[in-house]
Short mmCIF file of C-alpha atoms and ligand atoms in Angstrom, two decimals:
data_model
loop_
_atom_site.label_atom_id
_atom_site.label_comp_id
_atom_site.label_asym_id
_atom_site.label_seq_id
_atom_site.Cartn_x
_atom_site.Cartn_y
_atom_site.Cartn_z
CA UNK A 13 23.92 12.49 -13.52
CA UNK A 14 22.86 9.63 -10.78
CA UNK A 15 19.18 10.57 -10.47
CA UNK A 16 17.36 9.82 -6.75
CA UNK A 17 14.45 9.26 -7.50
CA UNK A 18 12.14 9.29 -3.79
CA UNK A 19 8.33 10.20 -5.55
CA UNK A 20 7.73 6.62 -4.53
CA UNK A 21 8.89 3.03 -3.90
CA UNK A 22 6.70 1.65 -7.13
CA UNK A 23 9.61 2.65 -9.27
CA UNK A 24 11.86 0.14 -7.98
CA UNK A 25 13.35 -2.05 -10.84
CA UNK A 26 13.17 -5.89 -10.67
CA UNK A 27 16.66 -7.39 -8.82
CA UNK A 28 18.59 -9.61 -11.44
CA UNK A 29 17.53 -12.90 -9.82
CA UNK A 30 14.04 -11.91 -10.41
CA UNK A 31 14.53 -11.31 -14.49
CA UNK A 32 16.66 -14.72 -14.08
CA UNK A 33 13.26 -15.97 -12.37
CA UNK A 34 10.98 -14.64 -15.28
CA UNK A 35 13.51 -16.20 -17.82
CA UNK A 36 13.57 -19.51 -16.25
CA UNK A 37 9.53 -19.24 -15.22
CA UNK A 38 7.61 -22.78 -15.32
CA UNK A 39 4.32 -21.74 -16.94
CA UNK A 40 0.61 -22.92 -18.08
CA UNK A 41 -2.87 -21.20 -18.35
CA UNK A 42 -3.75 -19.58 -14.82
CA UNK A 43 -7.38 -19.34 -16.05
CA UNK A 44 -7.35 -22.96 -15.95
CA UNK A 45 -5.25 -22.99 -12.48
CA UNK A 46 -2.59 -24.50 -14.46
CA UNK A 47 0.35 -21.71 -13.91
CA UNK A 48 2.73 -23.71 -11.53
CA UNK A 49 4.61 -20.60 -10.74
CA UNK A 50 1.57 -18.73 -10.47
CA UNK A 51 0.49 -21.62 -8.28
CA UNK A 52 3.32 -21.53 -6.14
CA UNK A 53 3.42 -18.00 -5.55
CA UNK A 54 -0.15 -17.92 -4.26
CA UNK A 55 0.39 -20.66 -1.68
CA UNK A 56 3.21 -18.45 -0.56
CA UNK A 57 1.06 -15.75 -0.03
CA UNK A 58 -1.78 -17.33 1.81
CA UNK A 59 1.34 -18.57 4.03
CA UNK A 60 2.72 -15.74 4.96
CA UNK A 61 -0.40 -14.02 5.37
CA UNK A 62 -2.02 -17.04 7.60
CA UNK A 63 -4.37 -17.19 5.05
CA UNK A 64 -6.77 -20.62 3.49
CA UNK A 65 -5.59 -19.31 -0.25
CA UNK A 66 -4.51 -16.46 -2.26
CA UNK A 67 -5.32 -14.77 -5.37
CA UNK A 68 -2.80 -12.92 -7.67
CA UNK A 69 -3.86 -9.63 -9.62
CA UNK A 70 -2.02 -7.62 -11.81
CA UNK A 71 -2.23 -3.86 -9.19
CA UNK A 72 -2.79 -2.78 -5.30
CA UNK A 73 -5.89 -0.74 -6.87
CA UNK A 74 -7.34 -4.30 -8.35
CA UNK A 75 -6.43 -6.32 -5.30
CA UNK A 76 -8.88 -3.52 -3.59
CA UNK A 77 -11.34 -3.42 -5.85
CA UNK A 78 -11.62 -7.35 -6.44
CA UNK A 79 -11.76 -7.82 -2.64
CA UNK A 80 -14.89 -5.19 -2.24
CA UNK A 81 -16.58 -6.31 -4.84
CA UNK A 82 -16.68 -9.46 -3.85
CA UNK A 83 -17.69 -8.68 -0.37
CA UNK A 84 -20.55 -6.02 -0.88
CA UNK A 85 -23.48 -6.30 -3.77
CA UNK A 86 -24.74 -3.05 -5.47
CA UNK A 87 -25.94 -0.68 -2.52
CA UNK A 88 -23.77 -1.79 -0.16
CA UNK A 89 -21.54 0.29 1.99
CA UNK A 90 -18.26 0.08 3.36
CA UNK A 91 -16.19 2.46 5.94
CA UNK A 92 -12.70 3.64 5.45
CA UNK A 93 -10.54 6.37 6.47
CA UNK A 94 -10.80 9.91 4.86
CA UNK A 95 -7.42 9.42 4.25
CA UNK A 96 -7.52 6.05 2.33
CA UNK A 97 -6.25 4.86 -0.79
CA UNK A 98 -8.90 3.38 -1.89
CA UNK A 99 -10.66 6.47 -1.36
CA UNK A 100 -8.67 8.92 -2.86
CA UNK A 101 -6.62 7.19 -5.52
CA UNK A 102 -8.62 4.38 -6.98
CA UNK A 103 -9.88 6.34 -9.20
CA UNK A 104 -13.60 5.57 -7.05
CA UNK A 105 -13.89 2.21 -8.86
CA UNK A 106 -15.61 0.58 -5.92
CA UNK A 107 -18.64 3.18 -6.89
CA UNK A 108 -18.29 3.10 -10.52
CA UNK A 109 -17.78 -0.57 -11.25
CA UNK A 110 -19.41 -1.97 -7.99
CA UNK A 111 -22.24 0.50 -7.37
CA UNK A 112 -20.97 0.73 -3.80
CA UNK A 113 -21.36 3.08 -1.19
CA UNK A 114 -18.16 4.43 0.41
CA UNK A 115 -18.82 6.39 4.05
CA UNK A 116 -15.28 8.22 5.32
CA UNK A 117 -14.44 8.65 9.05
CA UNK A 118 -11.62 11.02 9.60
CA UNK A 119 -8.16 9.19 10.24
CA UNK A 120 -6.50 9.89 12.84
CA UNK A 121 -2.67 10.95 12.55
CA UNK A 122 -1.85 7.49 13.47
CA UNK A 123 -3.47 5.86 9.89
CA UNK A 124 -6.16 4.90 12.36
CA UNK A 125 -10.02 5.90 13.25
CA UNK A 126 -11.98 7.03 16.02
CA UNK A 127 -13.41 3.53 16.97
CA UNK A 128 -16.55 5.60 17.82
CA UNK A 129 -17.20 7.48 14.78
CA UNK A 130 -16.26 3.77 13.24
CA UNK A 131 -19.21 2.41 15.26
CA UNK A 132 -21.48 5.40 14.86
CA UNK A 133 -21.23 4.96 11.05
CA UNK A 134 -22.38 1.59 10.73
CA UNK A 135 -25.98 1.81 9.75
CA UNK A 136 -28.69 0.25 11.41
CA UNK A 137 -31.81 -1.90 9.26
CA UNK A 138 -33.78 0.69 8.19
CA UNK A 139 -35.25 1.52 4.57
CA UNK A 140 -33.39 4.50 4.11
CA UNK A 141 -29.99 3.17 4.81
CA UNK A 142 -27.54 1.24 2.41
CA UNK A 143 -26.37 -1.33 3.82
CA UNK A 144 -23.12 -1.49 5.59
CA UNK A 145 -21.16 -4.76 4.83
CA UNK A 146 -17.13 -3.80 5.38
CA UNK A 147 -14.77 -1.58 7.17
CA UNK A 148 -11.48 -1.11 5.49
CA UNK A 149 -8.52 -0.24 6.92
CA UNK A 150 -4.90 0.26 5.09
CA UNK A 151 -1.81 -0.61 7.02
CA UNK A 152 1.39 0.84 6.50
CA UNK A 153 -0.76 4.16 6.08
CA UNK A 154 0.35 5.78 2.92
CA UNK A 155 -1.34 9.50 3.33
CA UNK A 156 -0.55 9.28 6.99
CA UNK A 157 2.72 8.96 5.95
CA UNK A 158 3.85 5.35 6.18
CA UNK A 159 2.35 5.01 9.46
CA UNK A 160 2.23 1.45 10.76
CA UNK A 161 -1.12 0.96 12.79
CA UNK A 162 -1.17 -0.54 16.15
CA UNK A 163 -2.34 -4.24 16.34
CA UNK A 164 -4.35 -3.17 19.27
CA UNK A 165 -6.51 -1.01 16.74
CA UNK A 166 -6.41 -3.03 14.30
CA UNK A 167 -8.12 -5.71 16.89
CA UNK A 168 -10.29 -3.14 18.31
CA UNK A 169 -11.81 -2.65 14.86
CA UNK A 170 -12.25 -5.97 14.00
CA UNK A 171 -13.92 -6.21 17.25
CA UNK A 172 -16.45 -3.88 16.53
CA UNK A 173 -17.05 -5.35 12.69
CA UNK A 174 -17.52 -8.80 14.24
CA UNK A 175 -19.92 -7.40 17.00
CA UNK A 176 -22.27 -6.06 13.35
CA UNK A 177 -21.43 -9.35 11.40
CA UNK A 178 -19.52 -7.51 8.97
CA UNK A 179 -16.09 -8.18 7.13
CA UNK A 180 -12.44 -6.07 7.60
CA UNK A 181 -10.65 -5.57 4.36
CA UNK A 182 -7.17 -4.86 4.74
CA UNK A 183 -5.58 -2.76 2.17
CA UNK A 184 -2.05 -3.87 3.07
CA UNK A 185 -0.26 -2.82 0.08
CA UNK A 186 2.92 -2.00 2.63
CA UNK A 187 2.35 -4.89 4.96
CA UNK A 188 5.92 -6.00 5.06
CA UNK A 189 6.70 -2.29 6.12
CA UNK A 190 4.47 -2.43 8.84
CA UNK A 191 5.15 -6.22 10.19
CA UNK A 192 8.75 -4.71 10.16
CA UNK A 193 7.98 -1.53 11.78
CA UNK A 194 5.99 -3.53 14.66
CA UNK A 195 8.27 -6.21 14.67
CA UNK A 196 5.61 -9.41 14.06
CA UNK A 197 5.34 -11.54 11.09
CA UNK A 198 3.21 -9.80 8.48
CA UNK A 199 0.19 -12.89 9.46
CA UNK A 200 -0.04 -11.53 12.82
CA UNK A 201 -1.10 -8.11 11.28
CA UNK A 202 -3.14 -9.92 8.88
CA UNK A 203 -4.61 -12.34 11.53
CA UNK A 204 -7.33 -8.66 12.19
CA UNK A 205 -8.35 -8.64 8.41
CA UNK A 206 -11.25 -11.17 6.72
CA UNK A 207 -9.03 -10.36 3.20
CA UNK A 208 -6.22 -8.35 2.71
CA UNK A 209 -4.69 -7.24 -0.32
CA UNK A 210 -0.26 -6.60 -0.26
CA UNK A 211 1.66 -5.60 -3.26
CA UNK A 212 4.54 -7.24 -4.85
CA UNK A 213 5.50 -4.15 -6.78
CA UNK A 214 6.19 -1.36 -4.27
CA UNK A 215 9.28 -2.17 -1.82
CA UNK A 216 9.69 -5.66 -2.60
CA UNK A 217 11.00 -4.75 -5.97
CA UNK A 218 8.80 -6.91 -8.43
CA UNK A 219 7.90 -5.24 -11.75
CA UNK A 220 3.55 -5.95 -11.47
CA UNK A 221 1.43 -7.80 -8.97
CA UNK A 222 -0.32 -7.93 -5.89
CA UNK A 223 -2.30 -10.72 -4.24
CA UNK A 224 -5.84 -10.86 -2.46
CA UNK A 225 -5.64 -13.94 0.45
CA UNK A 226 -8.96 -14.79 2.68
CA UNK A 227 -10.80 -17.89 3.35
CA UNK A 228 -10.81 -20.53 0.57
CA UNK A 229 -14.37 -19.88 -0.23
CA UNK A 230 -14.01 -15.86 -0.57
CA UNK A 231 -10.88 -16.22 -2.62
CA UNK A 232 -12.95 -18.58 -5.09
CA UNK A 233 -15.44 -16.05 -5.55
CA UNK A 234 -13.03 -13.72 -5.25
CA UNK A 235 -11.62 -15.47 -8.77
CA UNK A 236 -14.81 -14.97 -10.53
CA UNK A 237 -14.78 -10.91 -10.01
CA UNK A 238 -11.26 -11.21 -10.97
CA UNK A 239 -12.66 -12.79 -14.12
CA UNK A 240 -14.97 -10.34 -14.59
CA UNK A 241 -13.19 -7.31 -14.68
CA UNK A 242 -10.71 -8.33 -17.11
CA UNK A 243 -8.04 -9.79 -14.70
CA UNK A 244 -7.85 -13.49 -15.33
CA UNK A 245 -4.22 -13.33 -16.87
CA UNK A 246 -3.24 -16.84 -18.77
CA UNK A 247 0.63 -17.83 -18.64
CA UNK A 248 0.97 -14.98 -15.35
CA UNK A 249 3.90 -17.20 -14.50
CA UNK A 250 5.65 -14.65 -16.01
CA UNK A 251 4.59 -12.08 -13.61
CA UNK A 252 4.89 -14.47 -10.63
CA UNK A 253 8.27 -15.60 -11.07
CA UNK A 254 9.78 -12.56 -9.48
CA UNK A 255 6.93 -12.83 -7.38
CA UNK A 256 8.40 -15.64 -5.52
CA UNK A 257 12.06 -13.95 -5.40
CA UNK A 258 10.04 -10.71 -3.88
CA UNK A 259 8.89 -12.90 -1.16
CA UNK A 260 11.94 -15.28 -0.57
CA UNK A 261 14.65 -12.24 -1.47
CA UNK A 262 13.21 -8.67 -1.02
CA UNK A 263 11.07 -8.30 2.96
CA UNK A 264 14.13 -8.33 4.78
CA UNK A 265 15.70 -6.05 3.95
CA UNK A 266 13.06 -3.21 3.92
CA UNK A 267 14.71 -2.13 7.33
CA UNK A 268 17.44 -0.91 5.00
CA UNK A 269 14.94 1.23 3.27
CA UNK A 270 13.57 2.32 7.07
CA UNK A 271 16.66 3.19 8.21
CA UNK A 272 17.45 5.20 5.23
CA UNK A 273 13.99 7.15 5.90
CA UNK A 274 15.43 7.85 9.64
CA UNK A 275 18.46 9.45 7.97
CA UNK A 276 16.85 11.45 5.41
CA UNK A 277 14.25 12.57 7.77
CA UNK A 278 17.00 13.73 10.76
CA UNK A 279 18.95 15.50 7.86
CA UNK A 280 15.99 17.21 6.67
CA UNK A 281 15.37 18.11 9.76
CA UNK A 282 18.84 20.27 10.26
CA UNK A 283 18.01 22.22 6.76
CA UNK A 284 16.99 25.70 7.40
CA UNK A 285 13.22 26.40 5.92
CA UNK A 286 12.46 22.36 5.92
CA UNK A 287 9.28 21.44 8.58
CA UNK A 288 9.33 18.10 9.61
CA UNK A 289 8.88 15.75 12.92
CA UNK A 290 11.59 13.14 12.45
CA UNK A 291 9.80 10.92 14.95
CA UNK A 292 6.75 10.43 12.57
CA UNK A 293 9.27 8.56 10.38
CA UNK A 294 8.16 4.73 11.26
CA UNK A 295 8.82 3.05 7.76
CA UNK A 296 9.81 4.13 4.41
CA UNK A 297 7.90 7.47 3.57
CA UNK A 298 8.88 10.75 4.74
CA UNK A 299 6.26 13.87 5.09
CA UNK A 300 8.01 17.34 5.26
CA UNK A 301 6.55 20.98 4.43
CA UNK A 302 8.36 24.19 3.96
CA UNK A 303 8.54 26.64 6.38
CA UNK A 304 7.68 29.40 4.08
CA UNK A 305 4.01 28.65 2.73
CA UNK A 306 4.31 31.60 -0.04
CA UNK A 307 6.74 29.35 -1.87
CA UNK A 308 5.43 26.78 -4.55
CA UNK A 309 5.91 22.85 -3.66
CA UNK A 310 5.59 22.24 -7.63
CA UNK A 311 8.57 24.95 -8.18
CA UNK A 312 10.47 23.48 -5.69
CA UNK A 313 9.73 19.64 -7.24
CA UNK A 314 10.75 20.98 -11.15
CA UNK A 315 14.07 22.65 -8.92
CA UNK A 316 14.92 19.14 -7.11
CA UNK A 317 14.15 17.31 -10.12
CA UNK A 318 16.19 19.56 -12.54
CA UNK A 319 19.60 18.47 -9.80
CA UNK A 320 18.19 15.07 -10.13
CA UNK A 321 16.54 14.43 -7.23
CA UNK A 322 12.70 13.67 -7.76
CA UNK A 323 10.31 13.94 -5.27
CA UNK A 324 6.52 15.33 -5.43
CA UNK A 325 4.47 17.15 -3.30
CA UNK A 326 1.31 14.69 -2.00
CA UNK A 327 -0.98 17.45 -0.31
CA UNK A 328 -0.79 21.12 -0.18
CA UNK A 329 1.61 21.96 2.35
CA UNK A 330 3.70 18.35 2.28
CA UNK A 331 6.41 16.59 0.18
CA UNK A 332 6.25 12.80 0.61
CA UNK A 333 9.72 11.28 0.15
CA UNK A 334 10.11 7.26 -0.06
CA UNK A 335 12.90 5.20 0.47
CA UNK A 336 13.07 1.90 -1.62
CA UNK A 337 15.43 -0.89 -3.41
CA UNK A 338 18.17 1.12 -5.65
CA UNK A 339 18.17 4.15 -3.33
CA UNK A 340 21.59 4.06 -1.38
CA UNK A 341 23.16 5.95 1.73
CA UNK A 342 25.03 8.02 -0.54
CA UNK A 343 21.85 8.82 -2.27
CA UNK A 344 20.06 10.20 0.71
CA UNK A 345 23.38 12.20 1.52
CA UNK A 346 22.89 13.65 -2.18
CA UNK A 347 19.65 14.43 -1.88
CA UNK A 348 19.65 16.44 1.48
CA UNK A 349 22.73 18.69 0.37
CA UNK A 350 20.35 19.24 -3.02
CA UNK A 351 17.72 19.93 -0.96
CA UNK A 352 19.18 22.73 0.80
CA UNK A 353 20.86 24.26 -1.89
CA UNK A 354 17.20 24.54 -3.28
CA UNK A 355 15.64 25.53 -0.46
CA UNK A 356 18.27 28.29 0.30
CA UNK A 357 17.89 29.01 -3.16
CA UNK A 358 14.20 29.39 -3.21
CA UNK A 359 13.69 31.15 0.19
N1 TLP B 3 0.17 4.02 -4.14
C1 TLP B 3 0.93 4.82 -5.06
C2 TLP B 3 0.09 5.99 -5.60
O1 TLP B 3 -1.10 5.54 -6.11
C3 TLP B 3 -0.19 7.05 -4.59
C4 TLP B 3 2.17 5.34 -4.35
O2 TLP B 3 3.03 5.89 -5.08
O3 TLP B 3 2.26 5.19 -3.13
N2 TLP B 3 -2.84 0.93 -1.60
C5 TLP B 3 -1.86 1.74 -1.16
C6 TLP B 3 -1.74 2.02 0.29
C7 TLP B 3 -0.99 2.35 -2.09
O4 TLP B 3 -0.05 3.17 -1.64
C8 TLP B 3 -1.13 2.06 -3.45
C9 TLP B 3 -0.23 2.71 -4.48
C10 TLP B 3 -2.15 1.19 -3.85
C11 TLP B 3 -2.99 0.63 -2.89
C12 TLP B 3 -2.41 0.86 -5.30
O5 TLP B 3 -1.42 0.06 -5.83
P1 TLP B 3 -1.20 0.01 -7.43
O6 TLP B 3 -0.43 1.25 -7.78
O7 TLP B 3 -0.43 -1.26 -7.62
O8 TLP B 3 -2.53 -0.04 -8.08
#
């Protein structure tokens, strides 16, 4: 049995150039800077994000931590989104290996904030206050689902973080998604972020990686904290190597995996018992509910996955369904008539 598996575009396999890539990798000690792949790969980066320099590190979750704790000392505070991955699935290493403060404004819909709940949660100098240092946001927005966030917010923001002298992390782990989604190069997104983190190993197909870029002096430092929490990685060539092919090979065609999204999320919508807005569908996730709430995402996950289509509930009332590299047009037209076999099934 083909399986479809949707629960998320990190289990995308690496393309055959890219194992070619690793094979044929150039490589040296990156704790010494003397990876030439690795090397290569990070000027790359900082290219395409219109960046001084880059930093590659091994996840998404250590390309966000690395970047905060490098910005903020122990006490410090940063703002994000309730909705946030770095919030919600990072497993709150900002607080436990940083000692830092995180303060939530509700996201909007939209993967955005209220600017004035932004504003009105930056502290002031007092004694009793930590001390706010960041604002993070995270563009596409994964819990918002796939969401790509308006430049003008993302400027509007910045605005306001620049008015308190403090830094905009971008957690950017989708930002190919979103530059496709809003139709600009993925540096004009980054252009509203002091560092942003992207990942290698989500849509664009590589098997591990993600890279920090910022200003030559905050990716330096950046370097130590990498250091520090274990992630100085010696002959990372390896890694890097299909790196490179993500970045030459893999971005464009993420509209495939958009388009596919569009299809799965207009079929959907024609399935009896399925709720979902097929307009929300910007990128490569799609967020649908059932129309009866008395019946069990999890059974109907163990029923999908037992026809071999995977996909996993990622709140209470909402399956999130992403499109990726390996996953087909025939695959989406499998997985809708599964879907409502299951669902007629179930109700
Ligand atoms: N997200 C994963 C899960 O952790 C939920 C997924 O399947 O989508 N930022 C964003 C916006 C992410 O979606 C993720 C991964 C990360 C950071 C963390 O990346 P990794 O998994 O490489 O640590």
């Amino acid at each position: 049995m083909r399986i479809v598996d949707l629960r998320s575009d990190t289990v995308t396999l690496p393309s055959p150039a890219m194992r070619e890539a690793i094979y044929r990798a150039e490589l040296g000690d990156d704790v010494y800077g003397e990876d030439p792949t690795v090397n290569r790969l990070q000027e790359m980066a900082a290219e395409r994000m219109g960046k001084e320099a880059a930093l590659l590190v091994v996840s998404g979750t250590m390309g966000n931590l690395v970047s905060l704790l490098t910005h903020c000392g122990r006490g410090d505070e940063i703002i994000m989104g309730d909705q946030a991955h770095t919030f919600l699935y990072e497993a709150g290493g900002v607080s436990a290996l940083g000692g830092i403060h995180v303060h939530t404004v509700p996201n909007t819909p939209d993967g955005g904030m209220d600017l004035a709940r932004v504003e009105e949660a930056i502290r002031g100098p007092n004694i009793h206050f930590p001390r706010t240092k960041v604002i993070c946001l995270e563009n596409t927005h994964n819990r918002c689902g796939g969401a790509a966030v308006p430049l003008a917010h993302m400027a509007a923001v910045r605005e306001i973080a620049h008015r308190h002298h403090l830094a905009v992390h971008l957690d950017g782990a989708r930002i190919f998604n979103a530059a496709i989604a809003l139709g600009v190069p993925a540096s004009a997104i980054a252009a509203y972020a002091d560092s942003v983190q992207f990942c290698l190993s989500k849509g664009l197909a590589a098997p591990v990686g993600s890279l920090i870029c910022g200003s030559k002096a905050f990716i330096e430092e950046a370097r130590r904290t990498r250091k520090m929490v274990g992630g100085g990685m010696r002959q990372a060539g390896i890694i890097a190597a299909a790196g490179i092919v993500a970045l030459e090979q893999m971005v464009d065609r993420l509209a495939e995996d958009h388009a596919n999204a569009k299809r799965l999320a207009e079929g959907l919508a024609n399935i009896p018992g399925i709720v979902i807005d097929p307009s929300s569908v910007q990128t490569n996730i799609v967020m649908f509910g059932l129309a009866n709430s008395r019946v069990s995402l999890a059974e109907v996950s163990a029923r999908l996955a037992a026809e071999g289509v995977k996909i996993n509930p990622m709140t209470a009332t909402q399956f999130r369904a992403v499109t990726h590299y390996g996953i087909e047009r025939e695959d989406i037209e499998t997985a809708l008539a599964v879907i409502q076999r299951v669902v007629a099934e179930i109700a």
